[in-house]
Amino acid sequence: MKAYLNKTIPALAVGTMLLAAACNSTSQKSAANQGVSDATSQGLSDTANIAAKNFEKEIEGKPVRLYSLKNKFGSKALVTNFGGRLVGLFVPDKAGKLVDVVAGFDRIDGYQKSTEPYFGATIGRYGNRIAKGQFNLDGKAYKIFTNNGLNTLHGGKKGYQDVVWEATQPDAQTLALQYLSKDMEEGFPGNLKVTVTYTLTDDNALKINYKATTDKKTIVNLTNHAFFNLNGSASGSILNHLLEINADKYTPVDSTLIPSGKIEAVKGTPFDFTKAKTIGKDIELKNLQLANGKGYDHNFVLNPHGANDAVAVVTGDKTGILMRVYTDQPGLQFYSGNFMQSKNTMKGNHKDDFRTAFALETQHFPDSPNQPSFPTTVLKPGETYQSQSVYQFSVAK
């Protein structure tokens, strides 16, 4: 297995220096159109015919486009600069057919109107939840918008999923996105300059690199909220997918999905994925934590891991597509699609039905700013936040 991270990473450490492509503020329309509308000629799944023109729009005076990344073997990733979203990801199954493994929409209006705002999106300034929408830095209290009951989720009322990123495509396999999150945007201090770089490698890995700097002490926790179904984005339930997570512990939550502050062993609980099992095997067991999350919606405390250590492995039961997840982050949020409610019509003309997609979000822990025992998410002026997520695809043997 190729080394995706550039040195051994303790599980409770901030990521080391990782590759981040430089980008400028020029959107490249020609690059956006290249290779998008030719999808049907390659025997892809029925979600493949996504027209680039369906994503050409101005939002808040900024141009939105659809960008296509393609490797030498024909695998493809589609990304829009509206929300830095992964729109489609086409990888080969056991029969050699390219299958779209990411749930999403075939036009920009779908993302704007969706009742689920996070499909495929870049998440920030703080991924996951912050209790009661408040935290303290150096004795100063900060209040942020509460958009998830009493709590803040994924950055507040207008997180990074709703902004237009400046895009540059330096080559056929790379897209760099840049956004300036201004001081006190959504209540967060500091002008935060963020760069997110998508790279589709020739060994079928989608790499997402995050980089950020600030001019004022702040908190940062960036991730991506791709909704995966390895049988294909319109193929139904994910409960028969096999899942393994390299985590002996997790962070239990209360009824509002805020961590209690405890770190508990997964052994003997439905949260034990240390050996591969189907997502659905224990999901209906009588368990307070499963009841709180309406299934799995929990942060797993990753075991110490290095460059060649997958922190999670998932296999689609129908396609044989196998996805390995690599990261330098200390946590992984596993979400089993519990709040999907058949309210949105997705690519392939299907609904976002209950548990038809899952997410594996690399991250620091939820509510870390209010949990002194958790790894810190504080970023200071002069420091650089850097993080990486890798989703690498192959076929199960």
mmCIF file of C-alpha atoms in Angstrom:
data_model
loop_
_atom_site.group_PDB
_atom_site.id
_atom_site.type_symbol
_atom_site.label_atom_id
_atom_site.label_comp_id
_atom_site.label_asym_id
_atom_site.label_seq_id
_atom_site.Cartn_x
_atom_site.Cartn_y
_atom_site.Cartn_z
ATOM 1 C CA MET A 1 0.000 0.000 0.000
ATOM 2 C CA LYS A 2 1.292 3.431 -0.936
ATOM 3 C CA ALA A 3 2.219 5.736 1.936
ATOM 4 C CA TYR A 4 -0.372 8.502 1.921
ATOM 5 C CA LEU A 5 0.785 10.441 4.984
ATOM 6 C CA ASN A 6 4.363 11.522 5.211
ATOM 7 C CA LYS A 7 5.311 10.199 8.630
ATOM 8 C CA THR A 8 3.943 8.274 11.592
ATOM 9 C CA ILE A 9 1.162 10.205 13.329
ATOM 10 C CA PRO A 10 0.143 9.709 16.968
ATOM 11 C CA ALA A 11 -3.631 9.468 17.119
ATOM 12 C CA LEU A 12 -3.968 12.448 19.430
ATOM 13 C CA ALA A 13 -1.769 14.852 17.524
ATOM 14 C CA VAL A 14 -2.434 17.579 14.998
ATOM 15 C CA GLY A 15 -1.385 16.577 11.475
ATOM 16 C CA THR A 16 2.105 17.160 10.124
ATOM 17 C CA MET A 17 3.034 19.159 7.054
ATOM 18 C CA LEU A 18 1.122 17.777 4.067
ATOM 19 C CA LEU A 19 0.954 18.620 0.411
ATOM 20 C CA ALA A 20 -1.372 21.505 -0.428
ATOM 21 C CA ALA A 21 -1.478 22.860 -3.936
ATOM 22 C CA ALA A 22 -1.209 26.600 -4.323
ATOM 23 C CA CYS A 23 -4.190 28.323 -5.828
ATOM 24 C CA ASN A 24 -5.217 31.752 -6.969
ATOM 25 C CA SER A 25 -8.584 33.409 -7.272
ATOM 26 C CA THR A 26 -9.309 32.611 -10.919
ATOM 27 C CA SER A 27 -12.153 30.224 -11.684
ATOM 28 C CA GLN A 28 -11.369 28.217 -14.784
ATOM 29 C CA LYS A 29 -14.545 27.551 -16.685
ATOM 30 C CA SER A 30 -12.886 25.553 -19.421
ATOM 31 C CA ALA A 31 -11.397 23.149 -16.892
ATOM 32 C CA ALA A 32 -14.784 22.830 -15.240
ATOM 33 C CA ASN A 33 -16.381 21.573 -18.432
ATOM 34 C CA GLN A 34 -13.582 19.290 -19.538
ATOM 35 C CA GLY A 35 -14.451 15.619 -19.156
ATOM 36 C CA VAL A 36 -17.829 16.082 -17.433
ATOM 37 C CA SER A 37 -20.364 15.621 -20.207
ATOM 38 C CA ASP A 38 -18.498 12.682 -21.831
ATOM 39 C CA ALA A 39 -19.347 10.343 -18.964
ATOM 40 C CA THR A 40 -21.972 8.269 -20.777
ATOM 41 C CA SER A 41 -19.432 7.114 -23.336
ATOM 42 C CA GLN A 42 -17.540 5.135 -20.702
ATOM 43 C CA GLY A 43 -20.161 2.680 -19.482
ATOM 44 C CA LEU A 44 -20.693 4.400 -16.155
ATOM 45 C CA SER A 45 -23.595 4.129 -13.748
ATOM 46 C CA ASP A 46 -26.866 5.946 -14.408
ATOM 47 C CA THR A 47 -25.728 8.940 -12.366
ATOM 48 C CA ALA A 48 -22.861 9.687 -14.741
ATOM 49 C CA ASN A 49 -24.538 12.074 -17.167
ATOM 50 C CA ILE A 50 -24.127 15.202 -15.051
ATOM 51 C CA ALA A 51 -24.027 18.281 -17.255
ATOM 52 C CA ALA A 52 -21.536 20.971 -16.286
ATOM 53 C CA LYS A 53 -24.040 23.618 -17.432
ATOM 54 C CA ASN A 54 -26.379 22.566 -14.599
ATOM 55 C CA PHE A 55 -23.817 23.974 -12.162
ATOM 56 C CA GLU A 56 -23.126 27.271 -13.938
ATOM 57 C CA LYS A 57 -24.661 29.944 -11.773
ATOM 58 C CA GLU A 58 -23.814 33.071 -9.844
ATOM 59 C CA ILE A 59 -24.362 32.898 -6.090
ATOM 60 C CA GLU A 60 -23.808 36.070 -4.083
ATOM 61 C CA GLY A 61 -22.121 37.571 -7.142
ATOM 62 C CA LYS A 62 -19.572 34.748 -7.494
ATOM 63 C CA PRO A 63 -19.410 32.166 -10.298
ATOM 64 C CA VAL A 64 -20.213 28.554 -9.471
ATOM 65 C CA ARG A 65 -18.891 25.746 -11.677
ATOM 66 C CA LEU A 66 -18.529 21.971 -11.799
ATOM 67 C CA TYR A 67 -14.966 20.676 -12.053
ATOM 68 C CA SER A 68 -13.894 17.245 -13.273
ATOM 69 C CA LEU A 69 -10.835 15.342 -12.040
ATOM 70 C CA LYS A 70 -9.797 12.245 -13.958
ATOM 71 C CA ASN A 71 -6.917 9.803 -13.567
ATOM 72 C CA LYS A 72 -5.202 7.800 -16.282
ATOM 73 C CA PHE A 73 -7.417 4.764 -15.685
ATOM 74 C CA GLY A 74 -10.666 6.696 -16.160
ATOM 75 C CA SER A 75 -11.778 7.092 -12.559
ATOM 76 C CA LYS A 76 -13.417 10.457 -12.038
ATOM 77 C CA ALA A 77 -14.298 12.925 -9.295
ATOM 78 C CA LEU A 78 -16.727 15.804 -9.785
ATOM 79 C CA VAL A 79 -16.454 18.803 -7.461
ATOM 80 C CA THR A 80 -18.313 22.093 -7.332
ATOM 81 C CA ASN A 81 -16.882 25.222 -5.772
ATOM 82 C CA PHE A 82 -20.252 25.869 -4.117
ATOM 83 C CA GLY A 83 -19.512 24.523 -0.678
ATOM 84 C CA GLY A 84 -16.363 22.777 -1.902
ATOM 85 C CA ARG A 85 -18.593 19.765 -2.538
ATOM 86 C CA LEU A 86 -17.795 16.329 -3.862
ATOM 87 C CA VAL A 87 -20.644 15.791 -6.342
ATOM 88 C CA GLY A 88 -19.655 12.423 -7.790
ATOM 89 C CA LEU A 89 -16.899 9.837 -7.488
ATOM 90 C CA PHE A 90 -16.657 7.101 -10.122
ATOM 91 C CA VAL A 91 -14.462 4.077 -9.297
ATOM 92 C CA PRO A 92 -14.333 0.538 -10.740
ATOM 93 C CA ASP A 93 -16.296 -2.348 -9.242
ATOM 94 C CA LYS A 94 -15.461 -6.069 -9.393
ATOM 95 C CA ALA A 95 -16.726 -6.232 -12.988
ATOM 96 C CA GLY A 96 -14.649 -3.245 -14.065
ATOM 97 C CA LYS A 97 -17.656 -0.933 -14.349
ATOM 98 C CA LEU A 98 -17.241 2.578 -12.996
ATOM 99 C CA VAL A 99 -19.723 3.160 -10.178
ATOM 100 C CA ASP A 100 -20.640 6.496 -8.594
ATOM 101 C CA VAL A 101 -20.167 5.917 -4.849
ATOM 102 C CA VAL A 102 -21.172 9.395 -3.597
ATOM 103 C CA ALA A 103 -24.726 10.608 -2.996
ATOM 104 C CA GLY A 104 -25.528 14.051 -4.357
ATOM 105 C CA PHE A 105 -27.458 16.067 -6.923
ATOM 106 C CA ASP A 106 -27.087 16.535 -10.672
ATOM 107 C CA ARG A 107 -27.617 20.309 -10.563
ATOM 108 C CA ILE A 108 -26.688 23.189 -8.292
ATOM 109 C CA ASP A 109 -30.307 23.935 -7.349
ATOM 110 C CA GLY A 110 -30.520 20.556 -5.642
ATOM 111 C CA TYR A 111 -27.780 21.522 -3.202
ATOM 112 C CA GLN A 112 -29.315 24.936 -2.568
ATOM 113 C CA LYS A 113 -32.759 23.547 -1.801
ATOM 114 C CA SER A 114 -31.822 20.329 -0.032
ATOM 115 C CA THR A 115 -33.240 19.667 3.425
ATOM 116 C CA GLU A 116 -29.859 18.009 4.167
ATOM 117 C CA PRO A 117 -27.301 20.817 3.708
ATOM 118 C CA TYR A 118 -24.075 18.808 3.960
ATOM 119 C CA PHE A 119 -24.080 16.390 1.008
ATOM 120 C CA GLY A 120 -20.439 16.163 -0.099
ATOM 121 C CA ALA A 121 -19.539 19.485 1.469
ATOM 122 C CA THR A 122 -16.381 20.912 2.953
ATOM 123 C CA ILE A 123 -17.217 21.508 6.611
ATOM 124 C CA GLY A 124 -15.974 24.436 8.730
ATOM 125 C CA ARG A 125 -15.038 26.482 10.540
ATOM 126 C CA TYR A 126 -15.718 23.780 13.098
ATOM 127 C CA GLY A 127 -16.833 20.324 12.002
ATOM 128 C CA ASN A 128 -19.247 18.476 14.277
ATOM 129 C CA ARG A 129 -20.969 19.926 17.344
ATOM 130 C CA ILE A 130 -20.204 22.640 19.875
ATOM 131 C CA ALA A 131 -22.349 22.525 23.005
ATOM 132 C CA LYS A 132 -24.849 25.346 23.388
ATOM 133 C CA GLY A 133 -23.089 27.355 20.690
ATOM 134 C CA GLN A 134 -20.447 28.758 22.994
ATOM 135 C CA PHE A 135 -16.791 28.436 23.941
ATOM 136 C CA ASN A 136 -14.060 30.416 25.665
ATOM 137 C CA LEU A 137 -10.606 31.480 24.485
ATOM 138 C CA ASP A 138 -8.228 33.153 26.937
ATOM 139 C CA GLY A 139 -11.130 33.963 29.228
ATOM 140 C CA LYS A 140 -13.247 35.573 26.521
ATOM 141 C CA ALA A 141 -16.640 34.047 25.771
ATOM 142 C CA TYR A 142 -17.729 33.520 22.168
ATOM 143 C CA LYS A 143 -21.288 32.813 21.088
ATOM 144 C CA ILE A 144 -22.076 31.139 17.788
ATOM 145 C CA PHE A 145 -25.345 30.384 16.053
ATOM 146 C CA THR A 146 -27.172 27.297 17.305
ATOM 147 C CA ASN A 147 -28.518 25.375 14.308
ATOM 148 C CA ASN A 148 -28.876 21.901 15.842
ATOM 149 C CA GLY A 149 -31.280 22.191 18.722
ATOM 150 C CA LEU A 150 -29.362 23.766 21.595
ATOM 151 C CA ASN A 151 -26.029 23.235 19.843
ATOM 152 C CA THR A 152 -23.971 24.400 16.886
ATOM 153 C CA LEU A 153 -23.356 21.886 14.102
ATOM 154 C CA HIS A 154 -20.761 22.137 11.305
ATOM 155 C CA GLY A 155 -20.007 25.820 11.618
ATOM 156 C CA GLY A 156 -23.363 27.417 12.349
ATOM 157 C CA LYS A 157 -26.142 28.933 10.267
ATOM 158 C CA LYS A 158 -23.956 29.512 7.212
ATOM 159 C CA GLY A 159 -21.062 27.098 7.317
ATOM 160 C CA TYR A 160 -18.546 26.474 4.565
ATOM 161 C CA GLN A 161 -21.087 24.305 2.727
ATOM 162 C CA ASP A 162 -22.951 27.469 1.702
ATOM 163 C CA VAL A 163 -20.078 29.652 0.476
ATOM 164 C CA VAL A 164 -18.556 29.952 -2.990
ATOM 165 C CA TRP A 165 -14.872 29.039 -3.008
ATOM 166 C CA GLU A 166 -12.296 30.492 -5.398
ATOM 167 C CA ALA A 167 -11.182 27.618 -7.629
ATOM 168 C CA THR A 168 -8.068 26.798 -9.622
ATOM 169 C CA GLN A 169 -7.442 23.583 -11.535
ATOM 170 C CA PRO A 170 -3.677 23.323 -12.144
ATOM 171 C CA ASP A 171 -3.948 19.926 -13.853
ATOM 172 C CA ALA A 172 -6.439 17.214 -14.780
ATOM 173 C CA GLN A 173 -6.181 15.487 -11.394
ATOM 174 C CA THR A 174 -6.096 18.428 -8.962
ATOM 175 C CA LEU A 175 -8.494 21.140 -7.836
ATOM 176 C CA ALA A 176 -7.535 23.805 -5.298
ATOM 177 C CA LEU A 177 -10.217 25.799 -3.461
ATOM 178 C CA GLN A 178 -9.643 28.896 -1.357
ATOM 179 C CA TYR A 179 -11.861 30.858 1.023
ATOM 180 C CA LEU A 180 -11.346 33.731 3.446
ATOM 181 C CA SER A 181 -13.520 33.232 6.508
ATOM 182 C CA LYS A 182 -13.662 36.714 7.996
ATOM 183 C CA ASP A 183 -13.206 37.666 11.628
ATOM 184 C CA MET A 184 -16.389 36.924 13.624
ATOM 185 C CA GLU A 185 -18.083 35.140 10.717
ATOM 186 C CA GLU A 186 -20.689 32.958 12.444
ATOM 187 C CA GLY A 187 -19.160 34.203 15.714
ATOM 188 C CA PHE A 188 -15.670 32.717 15.252
ATOM 189 C CA PRO A 189 -12.704 35.014 15.903
ATOM 190 C CA GLY A 190 -9.929 35.639 13.389
ATOM 191 C CA ASN A 191 -9.610 36.065 9.642
ATOM 192 C CA LEU A 192 -9.069 32.454 8.609
ATOM 193 C CA LYS A 193 -7.507 31.771 5.198
ATOM 194 C CA VAL A 194 -8.466 28.254 4.121
ATOM 195 C CA THR A 195 -7.196 26.143 1.226
ATOM 196 C CA VAL A 196 -8.725 22.774 0.391
ATOM 197 C CA THR A 197 -7.078 20.694 -2.328
ATOM 198 C CA TYR A 198 -8.704 17.692 -4.003
ATOM 199 C CA THR A 199 -6.391 15.265 -5.814
ATOM 200 C CA LEU A 200 -7.451 12.116 -7.660
ATOM 201 C CA THR A 201 -4.388 9.861 -7.863
ATOM 202 C CA ASP A 202 -3.612 7.147 -10.384
ATOM 203 C CA ASP A 203 -4.086 4.453 -7.734
ATOM 204 C CA ASN A 204 -7.707 5.530 -7.235
ATOM 205 C CA ALA A 205 -7.232 7.565 -4.077
ATOM 206 C CA LEU A 206 -9.126 10.790 -3.514
ATOM 207 C CA LYS A 207 -6.900 12.946 -1.328
ATOM 208 C CA ILE A 208 -8.293 16.003 0.441
ATOM 209 C CA ASN A 209 -5.718 18.354 1.946
ATOM 210 C CA TYR A 210 -6.718 21.160 4.304
ATOM 211 C CA LYS A 211 -4.591 24.183 5.195
ATOM 212 C CA ALA A 212 -5.518 27.262 7.245
ATOM 213 C CA THR A 213 -3.900 30.280 8.893
ATOM 214 C CA THR A 214 -5.369 32.936 11.163
ATOM 215 C CA ASP A 215 -4.550 36.453 12.350
ATOM 216 C CA LYS A 216 -6.263 35.907 15.706
ATOM 217 C CA LYS A 217 -6.473 32.968 18.079
ATOM 218 C CA THR A 218 -9.372 30.770 17.003
ATOM 219 C CA ILE A 219 -10.636 27.186 16.774
ATOM 220 C CA VAL A 220 -10.548 25.062 13.617
ATOM 221 C CA ASN A 221 -11.814 21.584 12.760
ATOM 222 C CA LEU A 222 -12.137 20.976 9.006
ATOM 223 C CA THR A 223 -13.526 17.877 7.300
ATOM 224 C CA ASN A 224 -15.585 16.660 4.367
ATOM 225 C CA HIS A 225 -19.123 15.296 4.612
ATOM 226 C CA ALA A 226 -19.290 12.950 1.639
ATOM 227 C CA PHE A 227 -22.206 10.516 1.825
ATOM 228 C CA PHE A 228 -20.964 7.153 0.503
ATOM 229 C CA ASN A 229 -22.704 4.071 -0.823
ATOM 230 C CA LEU A 230 -20.167 1.639 -2.274
ATOM 231 C CA ASN A 231 -22.868 -0.283 -4.133
ATOM 232 C CA GLY A 232 -23.671 2.882 -6.058
ATOM 233 C CA SER A 233 -25.326 6.101 -5.040
ATOM 234 C CA ALA A 234 -28.794 4.903 -6.094
ATOM 235 C CA SER A 235 -28.510 1.306 -4.872
ATOM 236 C CA GLY A 236 -30.430 1.305 -1.587
ATOM 237 C CA SER A 237 -29.457 0.407 1.976
ATOM 238 C CA ILE A 238 -25.886 0.488 3.264
ATOM 239 C CA LEU A 239 -26.598 -1.895 6.152
ATOM 240 C CA ASN A 240 -24.900 -4.864 4.463
ATOM 241 C CA HIS A 241 -21.661 -2.995 3.868
ATOM 242 C CA LEU A 242 -18.763 -4.474 5.852
ATOM 243 C CA LEU A 243 -17.039 -1.915 8.085
ATOM 244 C CA GLU A 244 -13.881 -2.048 10.153
ATOM 245 C CA ILE A 245 -12.620 0.901 12.252
ATOM 246 C CA ASN A 246 -9.189 1.000 13.877
ATOM 247 C CA ALA A 247 -10.459 2.345 17.190
ATOM 248 C CA ASP A 248 -10.592 0.655 20.571
ATOM 249 C CA LYS A 249 -12.458 3.593 22.102
ATOM 250 C CA TYR A 250 -15.134 6.144 21.310
ATOM 251 C CA THR A 251 -16.716 9.235 22.868
ATOM 252 C CA PRO A 252 -20.231 8.576 24.248
ATOM 253 C CA VAL A 253 -22.790 11.361 23.800
ATOM 254 C CA ASP A 254 -25.881 12.709 25.499
ATOM 255 C CA SER A 255 -29.314 12.927 23.886
ATOM 256 C CA THR A 256 -28.235 16.051 21.940
ATOM 257 C CA LEU A 257 -25.122 14.238 20.627
ATOM 258 C CA ILE A 258 -22.676 16.240 22.735
ATOM 259 C CA PRO A 259 -19.855 14.120 24.205
ATOM 260 C CA SER A 260 -20.018 13.499 27.930
ATOM 261 C CA GLY A 261 -16.249 14.017 28.153
ATOM 262 C CA LYS A 262 -15.607 10.335 28.790
ATOM 263 C CA ILE A 263 -13.624 8.096 26.480
ATOM 264 C CA GLU A 264 -14.904 4.536 26.693
ATOM 265 C CA ALA A 265 -13.933 1.142 25.270
ATOM 266 C CA VAL A 266 -15.893 -0.219 22.331
ATOM 267 C CA LYS A 267 -15.340 -3.816 23.406
ATOM 268 C CA GLY A 268 -18.589 -5.507 24.350
ATOM 269 C CA THR A 269 -20.689 -2.753 22.758
ATOM 270 C CA PRO A 270 -22.353 -2.244 19.351
ATOM 271 C CA PHE A 271 -19.523 0.218 18.639
ATOM 272 C CA ASP A 272 -16.906 -2.493 18.310
ATOM 273 C CA PHE A 273 -15.804 -2.424 14.662
ATOM 274 C CA THR A 274 -12.266 -3.573 15.430
ATOM 275 C CA LYS A 275 -13.106 -6.636 13.356
ATOM 276 C CA ALA A 276 -15.136 -6.203 10.198
ATOM 277 C CA LYS A 277 -18.884 -6.591 10.550
ATOM 278 C CA THR A 278 -21.880 -5.315 8.645
ATOM 279 C CA ILE A 279 -23.104 -1.842 9.520
ATOM 280 C CA GLY A 280 -26.524 -3.300 10.262
ATOM 281 C CA LYS A 281 -25.404 -6.170 12.495
ATOM 282 C CA ASP A 282 -25.912 -4.375 15.815
ATOM 283 C CA ILE A 283 -27.604 -1.147 14.775
ATOM 284 C CA GLU A 284 -31.038 -2.142 16.105
ATOM 285 C CA LEU A 285 -29.823 -3.407 19.479
ATOM 286 C CA LYS A 286 -31.260 -1.863 22.603
ATOM 287 C CA ASN A 287 -28.497 0.540 23.593
ATOM 288 C CA LEU A 288 -28.639 4.065 25.014
ATOM 289 C CA GLN A 289 -25.920 5.371 22.715
ATOM 290 C CA LEU A 290 -27.623 3.973 19.617
ATOM 291 C CA ALA A 291 -30.873 5.496 20.847
ATOM 292 C CA ASN A 292 -29.197 8.894 21.293
ATOM 293 C CA GLY A 293 -27.784 8.818 17.769
ATOM 294 C CA LYS A 294 -30.761 7.046 16.182
ATOM 295 C CA GLY A 295 -28.047 4.660 15.041
ATOM 296 C CA TYR A 296 -24.350 5.398 14.644
ATOM 297 C CA ASP A 297 -23.489 9.099 14.816
ATOM 298 C CA HIS A 298 -20.409 8.963 17.023
ATOM 299 C CA ASN A 299 -16.764 9.935 17.155
ATOM 300 C CA PHE A 300 -14.306 7.056 17.269
ATOM 301 C CA VAL A 301 -10.990 7.655 19.044
ATOM 302 C CA LEU A 302 -8.502 6.309 16.536
ATOM 303 C CA ASN A 303 -5.685 4.057 17.680
ATOM 304 C CA PRO A 304 -2.147 5.339 17.029
ATOM 305 C CA HIS A 305 -1.653 5.074 13.290
ATOM 306 C CA GLY A 306 1.019 5.692 10.708
ATOM 307 C CA ALA A 307 1.244 6.442 7.018
ATOM 308 C CA ASN A 308 0.307 2.954 5.866
ATOM 309 C CA ASP A 309 -2.406 2.341 8.446
ATOM 310 C CA ALA A 310 -5.978 2.548 7.235
ATOM 311 C CA VAL A 311 -8.173 3.911 10.034
ATOM 312 C CA ALA A 312 -11.278 2.423 8.418
ATOM 313 C CA VAL A 313 -12.049 -0.132 5.709
ATOM 314 C CA VAL A 314 -15.482 -0.461 4.073
ATOM 315 C CA THR A 315 -16.645 -2.980 1.451
ATOM 316 C CA GLY A 316 -19.763 -2.780 -0.698
ATOM 317 C CA ASP A 317 -21.565 -6.130 -0.581
ATOM 318 C CA LYS A 318 -22.880 -5.939 -4.170
ATOM 319 C CA THR A 319 -20.033 -4.275 -6.082
ATOM 320 C CA GLY A 320 -17.040 -5.545 -4.120
ATOM 321 C CA ILE A 321 -15.718 -1.976 -4.043
ATOM 322 C CA LEU A 322 -13.406 -1.569 -1.062
ATOM 323 C CA MET A 323 -12.642 1.843 0.450
ATOM 324 C CA ARG A 324 -9.733 2.457 2.820
ATOM 325 C CA VAL A 325 -9.616 5.675 4.823
ATOM 326 C CA TYR A 326 -6.322 7.278 5.867
ATOM 327 C CA THR A 327 -5.863 10.398 7.964
ATOM 328 C CA ASP A 328 -3.598 12.231 10.388
ATOM 329 C CA GLN A 329 -6.528 13.210 12.594
ATOM 330 C CA PRO A 330 -7.263 11.717 16.044
ATOM 331 C CA GLY A 331 -10.957 11.051 15.433
ATOM 332 C CA LEU A 332 -13.378 9.616 12.898
ATOM 333 C CA GLN A 333 -17.086 10.369 12.947
ATOM 334 C CA PHE A 334 -19.120 7.432 11.685
ATOM 335 C CA TYR A 335 -22.629 8.421 10.617
ATOM 336 C CA SER A 336 -25.014 5.739 9.350
ATOM 337 C CA GLY A 337 -27.516 7.966 7.528
ATOM 338 C CA ASN A 338 -30.011 8.022 10.385
ATOM 339 C CA PHE A 339 -31.545 11.390 9.493
ATOM 340 C CA MET A 340 -32.092 10.699 5.794
ATOM 341 C CA GLN A 341 -35.838 11.131 5.302
ATOM 342 C CA SER A 342 -36.660 10.624 1.597
ATOM 343 C CA LYS A 343 -37.250 14.354 1.175
ATOM 344 C CA ASN A 344 -34.745 15.012 -1.618
ATOM 345 C CA THR A 345 -34.523 13.673 -5.172
ATOM 346 C CA MET A 346 -30.918 12.784 -5.865
ATOM 347 C CA LYS A 347 -28.829 11.804 -8.889
ATOM 348 C CA GLY A 348 -30.321 8.799 -10.647
ATOM 349 C CA ASN A 349 -33.817 10.064 -9.770
ATOM 350 C CA HIS A 350 -33.939 8.371 -6.376
ATOM 351 C CA LYS A 351 -34.746 9.650 -2.913
ATOM 352 C CA ASP A 352 -32.365 10.061 0.000
ATOM 353 C CA ASP A 353 -34.000 7.205 1.848
ATOM 354 C CA PHE A 354 -33.210 6.168 5.410
ATOM 355 C CA ARG A 355 -29.697 4.726 5.761
ATOM 356 C CA THR A 356 -28.898 4.655 2.053
ATOM 357 C CA ALA A 357 -25.527 6.364 2.610
ATOM 358 C CA PHE A 358 -22.921 6.691 5.331
ATOM 359 C CA ALA A 359 -20.214 9.200 6.244
ATOM 360 C CA LEU A 360 -16.722 8.725 7.670
ATOM 361 C CA GLU A 361 -15.516 12.190 8.632
ATOM 362 C CA THR A 362 -11.883 12.566 9.693
ATOM 363 C CA GLN A 363 -11.722 15.121 12.487
ATOM 364 C CA HIS A 364 -10.782 16.290 15.933
ATOM 365 C CA PHE A 365 -13.369 15.429 18.554
ATOM 366 C CA PRO A 366 -16.824 17.057 18.833
ATOM 367 C CA ASP A 367 -17.077 19.898 21.368
ATOM 368 C CA SER A 368 -13.297 19.943 21.932
ATOM 369 C CA PRO A 369 -13.315 23.691 22.780
ATOM 370 C CA ASN A 370 -15.408 22.847 25.868
ATOM 371 C CA GLN A 371 -13.649 19.583 26.723
ATOM 372 C CA PRO A 372 -10.152 20.223 28.186
ATOM 373 C CA SER A 373 -9.268 16.517 28.106
ATOM 374 C CA PHE A 374 -9.808 16.288 24.325
ATOM 375 C CA PRO A 375 -7.095 17.139 21.765
ATOM 376 C CA THR A 376 -7.026 20.895 21.259
ATOM 377 C CA THR A 377 -8.465 22.563 18.170
ATOM 378 C CA VAL A 378 -6.965 25.980 18.930
ATOM 379 C CA LEU A 379 -5.049 27.696 16.117
ATOM 380 C CA LYS A 380 -2.825 30.699 16.874
ATOM 381 C CA PRO A 381 -1.399 33.412 14.626
ATOM 382 C CA GLY A 382 1.877 32.244 13.125
ATOM 383 C CA GLU A 383 0.774 28.604 13.156
ATOM 384 C CA THR A 384 -0.568 26.609 10.207
ATOM 385 C CA TYR A 385 -3.406 24.149 10.484
ATOM 386 C CA GLN A 386 -2.825 21.187 8.172
ATOM 387 C CA SER A 387 -4.822 18.012 7.802
ATOM 388 C CA GLN A 388 -5.424 15.275 5.270
ATOM 389 C CA SER A 389 -8.147 12.768 4.422
ATOM 390 C CA VAL A 390 -7.574 9.981 1.893
ATOM 391 C CA TYR A 391 -10.277 7.716 0.491
ATOM 392 C CA GLN A 392 -8.554 4.953 -1.508
ATOM 393 C CA PHE A 393 -10.519 2.515 -3.644
ATOM 394 C CA SER A 394 -9.855 -1.005 -4.850
ATOM 395 C CA VAL A 395 -11.797 -4.250 -5.260
ATOM 396 C CA ALA A 396 -12.143 -6.810 -2.474
ATOM 397 C CA LYS A 397 -10.388 -10.118 -3.126
#
